[in-house]
């Protein structure tokens, strides 16, 4: 397949607001791929090259593109040739590697159209990468292979590889997808929660539920197979070396193999939770073992135990198994359908310094990677996870810092990000310094006052509510928004949707 076909499909997907049209365009391309091209095409179109980050930055790309001009010189570039070029670049290290990488890219760009070269640049700088595209691609795979979308999603979540899922679907259909099972030491996409304004509202949606403290920590997934232990983030990154205390706890549990879902959090000497920023600072350090803050792990679900996959068992069964396995490391919980009992439990959680409760239907299975009505989070302080779209240069004592953030929510229909407000509140000097550097790394364009960035950074925003407004494209505006914390543990695909924002509008 020619690269130009992939580029044209990418442009079509970007140009239309119709989710149906996006899916049909992606499915048409997948159907036209040769079997050995499917996985590569999926990686390219979701902005996640098979090779991952290969160390090519703007300086290398700019140097190459400045020497390329005019009509393409040579045969058109194929998908396989681009993939091979990225393999060679990834393998080029050591002295002279910069020049060698430029030579590989130069040869590629010399045969590329301007649109193809632009596509490769955006692919290598992360500008194409947008987690929301994975959901579109899963639906497109199902459409092209004529298999149920839920079957595709389940295989992708359990296998952790959307490209391999596409290959399976198009080659072997539903039977091949059904062969994908949970594997210990291979991370699983975590189940996600919707929001509810009150405990009563949450219970009305779930029925009898496990009401659990909602810890303000970092989501983790703990795997153990004999003496081999792995800890993954909610984004499936391996952080085992950063959390030796979690590994130590895992080795005390009386089982040979298991997969647990949980949270790690920093606790003060009085057992009250430390600030989320403190937890994330410790969580993100490579020299974690030498850091003074110890992180404690608590668990709220079990997905596998000694050869048995538990995903499809109801939560009431998984909760009993979990308690027997982890004992005091279980997140505090109460099973009830009584609003009074649940409200009292929420009050205890808040009094202990946590941010609210989770309300989870006792008859629900574990839907890896899905956000639905079975899990509801209740937090008295209203918060939204939004994506930074741009930032304005500050004035006065904030001169020289990027300060006023432009905030966006995800449109569930188009998978684009829609601006819903701005804020410069809640930012410490330390955060401003980090934010200014990081946002410039993500810059896609800029003018004298504003730096526009790729939609990758998620920030948790506290707010007093939402009001209808024509000021922003989303038709709403945040009231008294302030930054609570950046969420490096979340991707843009985890951001709240426009529906979640509009749900906060006063009746």
PDB file of C-alpha atoms in Angstrom, residues 11 82-83 111 118 131 175 207 223 250 274 288 310 419 439 451 481 483 505:
ATOM      1  CA  UNK A  11      -6.859  13.854   6.237  1.00  0.00           C
ATOM      2  CA  UNK A  82       8.209   3.977   5.961  1.00  0.00           C
ATOM      3  CA  UNK A  83       8.046   1.224   8.579  1.00  0.00           C
ATOM      4  CA  UNK A 111      10.498  10.669  -2.523  1.00  0.00           C
ATOM      5  CA  UNK A 118       4.097  16.614   6.858  1.00  0.00           C
ATOM      6  CA  UNK A 131      -5.795   8.410  22.457  1.00  0.00           C
ATOM      7  CA  UNK A 175     -12.880 -16.898  16.504  1.00  0.00           C
ATOM      8  CA  UNK A 207     -28.593  -0.867  42.690  1.00  0.00           C
ATOM      9  CA  UNK A 223       0.791  -8.517  38.515  1.00  0.00           C
ATOM     10  CA  UNK A 250       2.861  -8.258  46.629  1.00  0.00           C
ATOM     11  CA  UNK A 274      -0.582  13.445  51.555  1.00  0.00           C
ATOM     12  CA  UNK A 288      12.209   6.292  44.221  1.00  0.00           C
ATOM     13  CA  UNK A 310     -12.265 -13.379  37.204  1.00  0.00           C
ATOM     14  CA  UNK A 419     -12.602  24.598  24.475  1.00  0.00           C
ATOM     15  CA  UNK A 439       3.983  23.326  27.044  1.00  0.00           C
ATOM     16  CA  UNK A 451       1.324  29.041  22.656  1.00  0.00           C
ATOM     17  CA  UNK A 481     -12.148  27.125  37.675  1.00  0.00           C
ATOM     18  CA  UNK A 483      -6.015  23.960  38.809  1.00  0.00           C
ATOM     19  CA  UNK A 505     -25.249  22.854  33.985  1.00  0.00           C
TER      20      UNK A 505
END
